[in-house]
Amino acid sequence: MEKLLFSLITLVLVSYSSGQAPSCRDYPCPKYDVQEQNKDFEVRHYADTDWITTKLSKRDSGSLMAAAKTLGDFCDAQKKAGHDIIDGWPALITIEDGEDSSTSLSWFLAPGSKPEVTDTSVTLEHKAEATVYVRKYDGTPSLQTALENKKILQEALVAAGKKFKEDISVGAVYERYFSLTHHNEIWLYSA
């Protein structure tokens, strides 16, 4: 019995510390360690990652669709040119408020991807390791549900005494928009 219990605990720990979100399915995702988990949020420490990023002209669905097309066309052109681009998840929508406010769409570049950036509307972005507070939620992604979940996460972090960067928020999506199921996340960076 003790051996069975140990095996189950090991299986649970390995699945939690594997560093890949279950929502990634068979696609590569950024590696992370869960440092803390409760009913309101997770604290994750992400390793260094690389992304392709494009800016949105406005914060609306039309601009988001145009940004997704820009990244999709970029990936298609890279593959046709013989460059390795390995599909991965998630896609990030980053909103930076303040003096230089901006909104961007980023796609994760799996290790082994070797794009050659020649399109001036696409940048290669390296994100250094970081600690992130994460709230998970289901349903079709929208700005409204993202803002509602961001508010819930902010309130939970304040109640827990956690400090976070208030001028940057990230929405992470792991499926295509027309998928039957959706796993979404709101990320706030630790301050």
Coordinates of N, CA, C and O in Angstrom, one line a residue:
M1 N 0.8 -1.2 0.0 CA 0.0 0.0 0.0 C 0.9 1.3 0.0 O 0.6 2.2 -0.7
E2 N 1.9 1.2 0.8 CA 2.8 2.4 0.9 C 3.5 2.6 -0.4 O 3.7 3.8 -0.9
K3 N 3.9 1.5 -1.1 CA 4.5 1.7 -2.4 C 3.6 2.2 -3.5 O 3.9 3.1 -4.3
L4 N 2.3 1.8 -3.4 CA 1.3 2.4 -4.3 C 1.1 3.9 -4.1 O 1.0 4.7 -5.0
L5 N 1.0 4.3 -2.8 CA 0.8 5.7 -2.4 C 2.0 6.5 -2.9 O 1.8 7.6 -3.5
F6 N 3.2 6.0 -2.7 CA 4.4 6.7 -3.2 C 4.4 6.9 -4.7 O 4.7 7.9 -5.2
S7 N 4.0 5.8 -5.4 CA 3.9 5.9 -6.9 C 2.9 6.9 -7.3 O 3.1 7.7 -8.3
L8 N 1.7 7.0 -6.7 CA 0.7 8.0 -7.0 C 1.2 9.4 -6.8 O 1.0 10.3 -7.6
I9 N 1.8 9.6 -5.6 CA 2.4 10.9 -5.3 C 3.4 11.4 -6.3 O 3.4 12.5 -6.7
T10 N 4.3 10.4 -6.6 CA 5.3 10.7 -7.6 C 4.7 11.1 -9.0 O 5.1 12.1 -9.6
L11 N 3.7 10.4 -9.4 CA 3.0 10.7 -10.6 C 2.4 12.1 -10.6 O 2.5 12.9 -11.6
V12 N 1.8 12.4 -9.5 CA 1.2 13.8 -9.4 C 2.2 14.8 -9.4 O 2.1 15.8 -10.1
L13 N 3.3 14.6 -8.6 CA 4.4 15.7 -8.6 C 5.0 15.8 -10.0 O 5.3 16.9 -10.4
V14 N 5.3 14.7 -10.7 CA 5.9 14.8 -12.0 C 5.0 15.6 -12.9 O 5.4 16.4 -13.7
S15 N 3.7 15.3 -12.9 CA 2.7 15.9 -13.8 C 2.6 17.4 -13.5 O 2.5 18.2 -14.4
Y16 N 2.7 17.8 -12.2 CA 2.6 19.2 -11.8 C 3.9 20.0 -12.1 O 3.9 21.1 -12.4
S17 N 5.1 19.3 -12.0 CA 6.3 20.0 -12.2 C 6.9 19.8 -13.6 O 8.0 20.1 -13.8
S18 N 6.2 19.2 -14.5 CA 6.7 18.9 -15.8 C 7.0 20.2 -16.6 O 7.7 20.1 -17.5
G19 N 6.4 21.3 -16.2 CA 6.7 22.5 -16.8 C 6.0 22.8 -18.1 O 6.3 23.6 -18.9
Q20 N 4.9 22.0 -18.4 CA 4.1 22.2 -19.6 C 2.7 22.2 -19.2 O 2.2 21.3 -18.6
A21 N 1.9 23.2 -19.6 CA 0.5 23.3 -19.3 C -0.2 22.1 -20.0 O 0.1 21.8 -21.2
P22 N -1.2 21.5 -19.3 CA -1.9 20.4 -19.9 C -2.6 20.9 -21.2 O -2.9 20.1 -22.1
S23 N -3.0 22.1 -21.2 CA -3.7 22.7 -22.4 C -2.8 22.7 -23.6 O -3.3 22.9 -24.7
C24 N -1.5 22.5 -23.5 CA -0.6 22.6 -24.7 C -0.8 21.3 -25.6 O -0.4 21.3 -26.7
R25 N -1.4 20.3 -25.0 CA -1.6 19.0 -25.7 C -0.2 18.5 -26.2 O 0.7 18.3 -25.5
D26 N -0.1 18.3 -27.5 CA 1.1 17.8 -28.0 C 2.0 18.9 -28.6 O 3.0 18.6 -29.3
Y27 N 1.7 20.1 -28.4 CA 2.5 21.2 -28.9 C 3.5 21.7 -27.8 O 3.3 21.7 -26.6
P28 N 4.7 22.2 -28.3 CA 5.6 22.7 -27.3 C 5.1 24.0 -26.6 O 4.3 24.8 -27.3
C29 N 5.4 24.2 -25.4 CA 5.0 25.4 -24.6 C 6.2 25.9 -23.8 O 7.1 25.1 -23.6
P30 N 6.2 27.1 -23.3 CA 7.2 27.6 -22.5 C 7.3 26.7 -21.2 O 6.3 26.3 -20.7
K31 N 8.5 26.5 -20.8 CA 8.8 25.7 -19.6 C 8.6 26.5 -18.3 O 9.1 27.7 -18.3
Y32 N 8.0 26.0 -17.3 CA 7.9 26.7 -16.0 C 7.8 25.8 -14.9 O 7.5 24.6 -15.1
D33 N 8.0 26.3 -13.7 CA 7.7 25.6 -12.4 C 6.6 26.3 -11.7 O 6.6 27.5 -11.6
V34 N 5.7 25.5 -11.1 CA 4.7 26.0 -10.3 C 5.2 26.2 -8.9 O 5.7 25.2 -8.3
Q35 N 5.3 27.4 -8.4 CA 5.9 27.7 -7.1 C 4.8 27.7 -6.0 O 5.1 27.4 -4.8
E36 N 3.6 28.0 -6.4 CA 2.5 28.1 -5.4 C 1.2 27.9 -6.2 O 1.1 28.4 -7.3
Q37 N 0.3 27.3 -5.5 CA -1.0 27.1 -6.2 C -2.1 27.1 -5.1 O -2.0 26.5 -4.1
N38 N -3.2 27.9 -5.4 CA -4.3 27.9 -4.6 C -5.6 28.1 -5.4 O -5.5 28.0 -6.7
K39 N -6.7 28.2 -4.8 CA -8.0 28.2 -5.6 C -8.1 29.5 -6.5 O -8.8 29.5 -7.5
D40 N -7.4 30.5 -6.2 CA -7.5 31.8 -6.9 C -6.5 32.0 -8.0 O -6.7 32.7 -9.0
F41 N -5.3 31.5 -7.8 CA -4.2 31.7 -8.8 C -3.0 30.8 -8.6 O -2.9 30.1 -7.5
E42 N -2.1 30.7 -9.6 CA -0.9 30.0 -9.5 C 0.2 31.0 -9.5 O 0.1 32.1 -10.2
V43 N 1.4 30.7 -8.9 CA 2.6 31.4 -9.1 C 3.5 30.5 -9.9 O 3.8 29.4 -9.4
R44 N 3.9 31.0 -11.1 CA 4.8 30.2 -11.9 C 6.1 31.0 -12.2 O 6.1 32.2 -12.3
H45 N 7.1 30.2 -12.3 CA 8.4 30.8 -12.7 C 8.8 30.2 -14.1 O 9.0 29.0 -14.2
Y46 N 8.8 31.1 -15.1 CA 9.0 30.7 -16.4 C 10.5 30.9 -16.8 O 11.2 31.8 -16.3
A47 N 11.0 29.9 -17.6 CA 12.4 30.0 -18.1 C 12.4 31.0 -19.2 O 11.3 31.5 -19.7
D48 N 13.6 31.4 -19.7 CA 13.7 32.2 -20.8 C 13.0 31.7 -22.0 O 13.0 30.4 -22.2
T49 N 12.4 32.5 -22.8 CA 11.6 32.1 -24.0 C 11.8 33.0 -25.2 O 12.2 34.2 -25.0
D50 N 11.5 32.6 -26.3 CA 11.6 33.4 -27.5 C 10.2 33.4 -28.2 O 9.5 32.4 -28.2
W51 N 9.8 34.5 -28.8 CA 8.5 34.8 -29.4 C 8.7 35.6 -30.6 O 9.6 36.3 -30.8
I52 N 7.7 35.4 -31.5 CA 7.5 36.4 -32.6 C 6.4 37.3 -32.2 O 5.4 36.8 -31.7
T53 N 6.5 38.6 -32.5 CA 5.6 39.6 -32.0 C 5.2 40.6 -33.0 O 6.1 41.0 -33.8
T54 N 4.0 41.0 -33.1 CA 3.6 42.1 -33.9 C 2.6 43.0 -33.1 O 1.9 42.6 -32.2
K55 N 2.7 44.3 -33.4 CA 1.9 45.3 -32.6 C 0.5 45.4 -33.3 O 0.3 45.2 -34.5
L56 N -0.5 45.6 -32.4 CA -1.9 45.9 -32.9 C -2.0 47.4 -33.1 O -1.5 48.2 -32.3
S57 N -2.7 47.8 -34.1 CA -3.0 49.2 -34.4 C -4.0 49.8 -33.4 O -3.9 50.9 -33.1
K58 N -4.9 48.9 -33.0 CA -6.0 49.3 -32.0 C -6.3 48.1 -31.1 O -5.9 47.0 -31.4
R59 N -7.0 48.4 -30.0 CA -7.4 47.3 -29.1 C -8.8 46.8 -29.5 O -9.8 47.1 -28.8
D60 N -8.9 46.2 -30.7 CA -10.2 45.6 -31.1 C -10.0 44.3 -31.8 O -8.9 43.9 -32.2
S61 N -11.1 43.6 -32.1 CA -11.0 42.3 -32.7 C -10.5 42.3 -34.1 O -9.8 41.4 -34.6
G62 N -10.8 43.4 -34.9 CA -10.3 43.5 -36.2 C -8.8 43.6 -36.3 O -8.1 43.0 -37.1
S63 N -8.2 44.4 -35.3 CA -6.8 44.5 -35.3 C -6.1 43.2 -34.8 O -5.0 42.9 -35.3
L64 N -6.8 42.5 -33.9 CA -6.3 41.2 -33.4 C -6.2 40.2 -34.6 O -5.3 39.5 -34.8
M65 N -7.3 40.2 -35.4 CA -7.3 39.3 -36.5 C -6.2 39.6 -37.5 O -5.6 38.7 -38.1
A66 N -6.0 40.9 -37.8 CA -5.0 41.4 -38.7 C -3.6 41.0 -38.2 O -2.7 40.5 -38.9
A67 N -3.4 41.1 -36.8 CA -2.1 40.7 -36.2 C -1.9 39.2 -36.4 O -0.8 38.8 -36.7
A68 N -2.9 38.4 -36.2 CA -2.8 37.0 -36.3 C -2.5 36.6 -37.7 O -1.6 35.7 -38.0
K69 N -3.1 37.3 -38.7 CA -2.8 37.0 -40.1 C -1.3 37.4 -40.4 O -0.6 36.7 -41.1
T70 N -0.8 38.5 -39.8 CA 0.6 38.9 -40.0 C 1.5 37.8 -39.5 O 2.5 37.5 -40.3
L71 N 1.3 37.3 -38.3 CA 2.2 36.3 -37.8 C 2.0 35.0 -38.6 O 3.0 34.3 -38.8
G72 N 0.8 34.6 -39.0 CA 0.6 33.4 -39.8 C 1.3 33.5 -41.1 O 2.0 32.5 -41.6
D73 N 1.2 34.6 -41.8 CA 1.8 34.8 -43.1 C 3.4 34.8 -42.9 O 4.1 34.2 -43.7
F74 N 3.9 35.4 -41.8 CA 5.3 35.4 -41.5 C 5.8 33.9 -41.4 O 6.8 33.5 -42.0
C75 N 5.0 33.1 -40.6 CA 5.4 31.7 -40.4 C 5.4 30.9 -41.7 O 6.3 30.1 -42.0
D76 N 4.4 31.1 -42.5 CA 4.3 30.4 -43.8 C 5.4 30.8 -44.7 O 6.0 29.9 -45.3
A77 N 5.8 32.1 -44.7 CA 6.9 32.5 -45.6 C 8.2 31.9 -45.0 O 9.1 31.5 -45.8
Q78 N 8.4 31.8 -43.7 CA 9.6 31.3 -43.2 C 9.7 29.8 -43.5 O 10.8 29.3 -43.9
K79 N 8.7 29.1 -43.4 CA 8.7 27.6 -43.7 C 9.0 27.4 -45.2 O 9.8 26.5 -45.6
K80 N 8.4 28.3 -46.1 CA 8.6 28.1 -47.5 C 10.1 28.5 -47.9 O 10.6 27.9 -48.8
A81 N 10.7 29.3 -47.1 CA 12.1 29.7 -47.3 C 13.1 28.7 -46.7 O 14.3 28.9 -46.8
G82 N 12.5 27.7 -46.0 CA 13.4 26.6 -45.5 C 13.8 26.8 -44.1 O 14.7 26.1 -43.6
H83 N 13.3 27.8 -43.4 CA 13.6 28.1 -42.0 C 12.7 27.2 -41.1 O 11.6 27.0 -41.4
D84 N 13.3 26.7 -40.0 CA 12.6 25.9 -39.1 C 11.7 26.7 -38.2 O 12.2 27.6 -37.5
I85 N 10.4 26.5 -38.3 CA 9.5 27.2 -37.3 C 8.6 26.0 -36.8 O 7.9 25.3 -37.5
I86 N 8.7 25.8 -35.5 CA 8.0 24.7 -34.8 C 6.8 25.3 -34.1 O 6.9 26.2 -33.3
D87 N 5.6 24.9 -34.5 CA 4.4 25.4 -33.9 C 4.3 25.1 -32.4 O 4.6 24.0 -32.0
G88 N 3.9 26.1 -31.7 CA 3.8 26.0 -30.2 C 2.7 26.8 -29.7 O 2.1 27.6 -30.4
W89 N 2.4 26.7 -28.4 CA 1.4 27.5 -27.7 C 2.0 28.0 -26.5 O 2.9 27.5 -26.0
P90 N 1.5 29.1 -25.9 CA 0.3 29.8 -26.2 C 0.5 31.0 -27.1 O 1.7 31.3 -27.5
A91 N -0.5 31.6 -27.5 CA -0.5 33.0 -28.1 C -0.7 33.9 -27.0 O -1.6 33.7 -26.1
L92 N 0.0 35.0 -27.0 CA -0.1 36.0 -25.9 C -0.6 37.3 -26.5 O -0.1 37.8 -27.5
I93 N -1.5 37.9 -25.8 CA -2.0 39.3 -26.1 C -1.5 40.1 -24.9 O -2.0 40.0 -23.8
T94 N -0.6 41.0 -25.2 CA 0.0 41.8 -24.1 C -0.4 43.2 -24.2 O -0.3 43.9 -25.3
I95 N -0.9 43.8 -23.1 CA -1.4 45.1 -23.0 C -0.5 45.9 -22.0 O -0.4 45.5 -20.9
E96 N 0.2 46.9 -22.6 CA 1.1 47.7 -21.7 C 0.4 49.1 -21.6 O 0.2 49.8 -22.7
D97 N 0.1 49.5 -20.4 CA -0.5 50.8 -20.2 C 0.6 51.8 -19.8 O 1.7 51.4 -19.4
G98 N 0.2 53.1 -19.8 CA 1.2 54.1 -19.4 C 1.5 55.0 -20.5 O 0.8 55.1 -21.5
E99 N 2.7 55.7 -20.4 CA 3.1 56.7 -21.3 C 3.2 56.1 -22.7 O 2.8 56.8 -23.7
D100 N 3.8 55.0 -22.9 CA 4.0 54.3 -24.2 C 3.1 53.1 -24.3 O 3.6 52.0 -24.6
S101 N 1.8 53.3 -24.1 CA 0.9 52.2 -24.1 C 0.9 51.5 -25.5 O 1.1 52.1 -26.5
S102 N 0.8 50.2 -25.4 CA 0.7 49.4 -26.7 C 0.0 48.1 -26.4 O -0.1 47.6 -25.3
T103 N -0.4 47.4 -27.5 CA -1.0 46.1 -27.5 C -0.3 45.3 -28.5 O -0.1 45.7 -29.7
S104 N 0.1 44.1 -28.2 CA 0.8 43.2 -29.1 C 0.3 41.8 -29.1 O -0.3 41.4 -28.0
L105 N 0.5 41.1 -30.1 CA 0.2 39.6 -30.2 C 1.5 38.9 -30.4 O 2.4 39.3 -31.3
S106 N 1.8 37.9 -29.6 CA 3.0 37.1 -29.7 C 2.7 35.6 -29.8 O 1.8 35.1 -29.1
W107 N 3.5 34.9 -30.6 CA 3.4 33.5 -30.7 C 4.7 32.9 -30.2 O 5.8 33.3 -30.5
F108 N 4.5 31.8 -29.4 CA 5.7 31.2 -28.8 C 6.5 30.5 -29.9 O 6.0 29.8 -30.8
L109 N 7.8 30.7 -29.8 CA 8.8 30.0 -30.7 C 9.4 28.8 -29.9 O 10.1 29.0 -29.0
A110 N 9.0 27.6 -30.3 CA 9.5 26.4 -29.7 C 11.1 26.3 -29.9 O 11.6 26.8 -30.9
P111 N 11.8 25.8 -28.9 CA 13.2 25.6 -29.1 C 13.5 24.8 -30.4 O 12.7 23.9 -30.8
G112 N 14.5 25.3 -31.1 CA 14.8 24.7 -32.5 C 14.3 25.5 -33.6 O 14.6 25.3 -34.7
S113 N 13.4 26.5 -33.3 CA 12.9 27.4 -34.4 C 14.0 28.3 -34.7 O 14.7 28.9 -33.8
K114 N 14.1 28.6 -36.0 CA 15.2 29.5 -36.4 C 14.6 30.4 -37.5 O 15.0 30.3 -38.7
P115 N 13.8 31.4 -37.1 CA 13.3 32.3 -38.1 C 14.3 33.4 -38.5 O 15.3 33.7 -37.7
E116 N 14.2 33.9 -39.7 CA 15.0 35.0 -40.1 C 14.0 36.2 -40.4 O 13.2 36.2 -41.3
V117 N 14.1 37.1 -39.5 CA 13.1 38.2 -39.5 C 13.5 39.2 -40.5 O 14.5 39.9 -40.4
T118 N 12.7 39.3 -41.6 CA 12.9 40.3 -42.6 C 11.6 41.2 -42.8 O 11.7 42.2 -43.4
D119 N 10.5 40.8 -42.1 CA 9.3 41.6 -42.2 C 9.4 42.6 -41.0 O 9.5 42.2 -39.9
T120 N 9.3 43.9 -41.3 CA 9.5 44.9 -40.3 C 8.3 45.0 -39.3 O 8.4 45.6 -38.3
S121 N 7.2 44.4 -39.7 CA 6.0 44.4 -38.8 C 6.1 43.2 -37.7 O 5.3 43.2 -36.8
V122 N 7.1 42.4 -37.9 CA 7.3 41.2 -36.9 C 8.7 41.4 -36.3 O 9.7 41.6 -37.0
T123 N 8.7 41.2 -35.0 CA 10.0 41.3 -34.2 C 10.2 40.0 -33.5 O 9.3 39.3 -33.1
L124 N 11.5 39.6 -33.4 CA 11.8 38.5 -32.6 C 12.0 39.0 -31.2 O 12.8 39.9 -30.9
E125 N 11.3 38.4 -30.2 CA 11.4 38.9 -28.8 C 11.9 37.9 -27.9 O 11.3 36.7 -27.9
H126 N 12.8 38.2 -27.1 CA 13.4 37.3 -26.1 C 12.8 37.8 -24.7 O 13.0 38.9 -24.4
K127 N 12.1 36.9 -24.0 CA 11.6 37.2 -22.7 C 12.5 36.5 -21.7 O 12.6 35.2 -21.7
A128 N 13.1 37.2 -20.8 CA 13.9 36.7 -19.7 C 13.0 35.9 -18.7 O 11.8 36.1 -18.7
E129 N 13.7 35.0 -18.0 CA 12.9 34.3 -17.0 C 12.2 35.3 -16.1 O 12.6 36.4 -15.9
A130 N 11.0 34.8 -15.6 CA 10.1 35.7 -14.9 C 9.2 34.9 -14.0 O 8.8 33.8 -14.3
T131 N 8.7 35.6 -12.9 CA 7.7 35.0 -12.1 C 6.4 35.7 -12.4 O 6.3 36.9 -12.5
V132 N 5.4 34.8 -12.7 CA 4.1 35.3 -13.2 C 2.9 34.7 -12.3 O 3.0 33.6 -11.9
Y133 N 2.0 35.6 -12.0 CA 0.7 35.2 -11.3 C -0.3 34.8 -12.4 O -0.5 35.6 -13.3
V134 N -0.9 33.7 -12.3 CA -1.8 33.2 -13.4 C -3.2 32.8 -12.8 O -3.3 32.1 -11.8
R135 N -4.2 33.3 -13.5 CA -5.6 32.9 -13.3 C -6.0 32.2 -14.5 O -5.9 32.7 -15.6
K136 N -6.6 30.9 -14.3 CA -7.1 30.1 -15.5 C -8.6 30.3 -15.5 O -9.3 30.4 -14.5
Y137 N -9.1 30.3 -16.8 CA -10.6 30.3 -17.0 C -10.9 29.6 -18.3 O -10.1 29.6 -19.2
D138 N -12.1 29.2 -18.5 CA -12.6 28.5 -19.7 C -13.5 29.5 -20.5 O -13.8 30.6 -20.0
G139 N -13.9 29.1 -21.6 CA -14.9 29.8 -22.4 C -14.2 30.5 -23.6 O -13.0 30.6 -23.6
T140 N -15.0 30.9 -24.6 CA -14.5 31.6 -25.7 C -13.8 32.9 -25.3 O -14.4 33.7 -24.6
P141 N -12.5 33.1 -25.7 CA -11.8 34.3 -25.3 C -12.4 35.5 -25.8 O -12.9 35.6 -27.0
S142 N -12.5 36.6 -25.0 CA -12.9 37.9 -25.4 C -12.3 38.9 -24.5 O -11.8 38.6 -23.4
L143 N -12.3 40.2 -24.9 CA -11.7 41.2 -24.1 C -12.5 41.3 -22.8 O -11.9 41.5 -21.7
Q144 N -13.8 41.2 -22.9 CA -14.7 41.3 -21.7 C -14.3 40.3 -20.6 O -14.1 40.6 -19.4
T145 N -14.2 39.0 -21.0 CA -13.9 38.0 -20.0 C -12.5 38.1 -19.5 O -12.2 37.8 -18.4
A146 N -11.6 38.6 -20.4 CA -10.2 38.8 -20.0 C -10.1 39.9 -18.9 O -9.5 39.7 -17.9
L147 N -10.9 41.0 -19.1 CA -10.9 42.1 -18.1 C -11.5 41.6 -16.8 O -11.0 42.0 -15.7
E148 N -12.6 40.9 -16.9 CA -13.2 40.4 -15.7 C -12.3 39.5 -14.9 O -12.2 39.6 -13.7
N149 N -11.6 38.6 -15.6 CA -10.6 37.7 -14.9 C -9.4 38.4 -14.4 O -8.8 38.1 -13.4
K150 N -9.0 39.4 -15.1 CA -7.9 40.3 -14.6 C -8.2 40.9 -13.3 O -7.4 41.0 -12.4
K151 N -9.4 41.5 -13.2 CA -9.9 42.1 -12.0 C -9.9 41.1 -10.8 O -9.5 41.4 -9.7
I152 N -10.4 39.9 -11.1 CA -10.5 38.9 -10.1 C -9.1 38.5 -9.6 O -8.8 38.4 -8.4
L153 N -8.2 38.4 -10.6 CA -6.8 38.1 -10.2 C -6.1 39.2 -9.4 O -5.5 38.9 -8.4
Q154 N -6.3 40.4 -9.8 CA -5.8 41.6 -9.1 C -6.3 41.6 -7.6 O -5.5 41.8 -6.7
E155 N -7.6 41.4 -7.5 CA -8.2 41.4 -6.1 C -7.6 40.3 -5.3 O -7.3 40.4 -4.1
A156 N -7.4 39.1 -5.9 CA -6.9 37.9 -5.1 C -5.4 38.2 -4.7 O -5.0 37.8 -3.6
L157 N -4.7 38.8 -5.6 CA -3.3 39.1 -5.3 C -3.1 40.1 -4.2 O -2.3 40.0 -3.3
V158 N -4.0 41.2 -4.2 CA -4.0 42.2 -3.2 C -4.3 41.5 -1.8 O -3.7 41.7 -0.8
A159 N -5.4 40.7 -1.8 CA -5.8 40.0 -0.6 C -4.7 39.1 -0.1 O -4.5 38.9 1.1
A160 N -3.9 38.5 -1.0 CA -2.8 37.6 -0.6 C -1.5 38.4 -0.2 O -0.5 37.8 0.1
G161 N -1.5 39.7 -0.4 CA -0.3 40.5 -0.1 C 0.8 40.4 -1.2 O 1.9 40.6 -0.9
K162 N 0.4 40.0 -2.4 CA 1.4 39.8 -3.5 C 1.5 41.2 -4.3 O 0.5 41.8 -4.5
K163 N 2.7 41.5 -4.6 CA 3.0 42.7 -5.4 C 3.1 42.3 -6.9 O 3.8 41.4 -7.2
F164 N 2.5 43.1 -7.8 CA 2.5 42.8 -9.2 C 2.6 44.1 -10.0 O 2.3 45.2 -9.5
K165 N 3.1 43.9 -11.2 CA 3.2 45.1 -12.1 C 1.8 45.4 -12.6 O 1.2 44.6 -13.3
E166 N 1.4 46.6 -12.4 CA 0.0 47.0 -12.7 C -0.1 47.5 -14.1 O -1.2 47.6 -14.7
D167 N 1.0 47.9 -14.8 CA 1.0 48.4 -16.1 C 1.1 47.4 -17.3 O 1.0 47.8 -18.4
I168 N 1.3 46.2 -16.9 CA 1.4 45.1 -18.0 C 0.4 44.0 -17.6 O 0.5 43.5 -16.5
S169 N -0.4 43.6 -18.6 CA -1.2 42.4 -18.4 C -1.2 41.6 -19.6 O -1.0 42.1 -20.7
V170 N -1.3 40.3 -19.5 CA -1.2 39.3 -20.6 C -2.3 38.4 -20.6 O -2.6 37.8 -19.6
G171 N -2.9 38.2 -21.7 CA -3.9 37.1 -21.9 C -3.3 36.0 -22.7 O -2.6 36.3 -23.7
A172 N -3.3 34.8 -22.2 CA -2.7 33.6 -22.9 C -3.9 32.7 -23.4 O -4.7 32.4 -22.6
V173 N -3.8 32.4 -24.6 CA -4.8 31.4 -25.2 C -4.1 30.2 -25.8 O -3.0 30.4 -26.3
Y174 N -4.7 29.1 -25.7 CA -4.0 27.8 -26.0 C -4.7 27.1 -27.2 O -4.3 26.0 -27.5
E175 N -5.8 27.6 -27.7 CA -6.5 27.0 -28.8 C -6.9 28.0 -29.8 O -6.9 29.2 -29.5
R176 N -7.2 27.5 -31.0 CA -7.7 28.5 -32.0 C -9.1 29.0 -31.6 O -9.8 28.3 -30.8
Y177 N -9.5 30.1 -32.1 CA -10.7 30.8 -31.7 C -11.9 29.9 -31.8 O -12.8 29.9 -31.0
F178 N -12.0 29.1 -32.9 CA -13.2 28.3 -33.2 C -13.2 26.9 -32.6 O -14.0 26.1 -32.9
S179 N -12.2 26.7 -31.7 CA -12.2 25.4 -31.0 C -13.4 25.2 -30.2 O -14.0 26.2 -29.7
L180 N -13.8 24.0 -29.9 CA -15.0 23.7 -29.1 C -14.7 23.9 -27.6 O -15.7 24.2 -26.9
T181 N -13.5 23.8 -27.2 CA -13.2 24.0 -25.8 C -12.0 25.0 -25.8 O -11.2 25.1 -26.7
H182 N -12.0 25.8 -24.7 CA -10.9 26.8 -24.5 C -10.3 26.8 -23.1 O -11.1 26.7 -22.1
H183 N -9.0 26.9 -23.1 CA -8.3 27.1 -21.8 C -7.6 28.5 -22.0 O -6.8 28.7 -22.9
N184 N -8.0 29.4 -21.1 CA -7.4 30.8 -21.2 C -6.8 31.1 -19.9 O -7.1 30.5 -18.8
E185 N -5.9 32.0 -19.9 CA -5.2 32.5 -18.7 C -5.0 34.0 -18.7 O -4.8 34.6 -19.8
I186 N -5.0 34.6 -17.6 CA -4.5 36.0 -17.4 C -3.2 35.9 -16.6 O -3.1 35.2 -15.6
W187 N -2.2 36.6 -17.1 CA -0.9 36.7 -16.4 C -0.6 38.1 -16.0 O -0.8 39.0 -16.7
L188 N -0.2 38.2 -14.7 CA 0.3 39.5 -14.2 C 1.7 39.2 -13.7 O 1.9 38.2 -12.9
Y189 N 2.7 40.0 -14.0 CA 4.1 39.8 -13.6 C 4.3 40.2 -12.2 O 3.8 41.3 -11.8
S190 N 5.1 39.4 -11.5 CA 5.5 39.8 -10.1 C 6.3 41.1 -10.1 O 7.2 41.2 -11.0
A191 N 6.1 41.9 -9.2 CA 6.9 43.2 -9.1 C 8.1 43.0 -8.2 O 8.1 42.2 -7.3

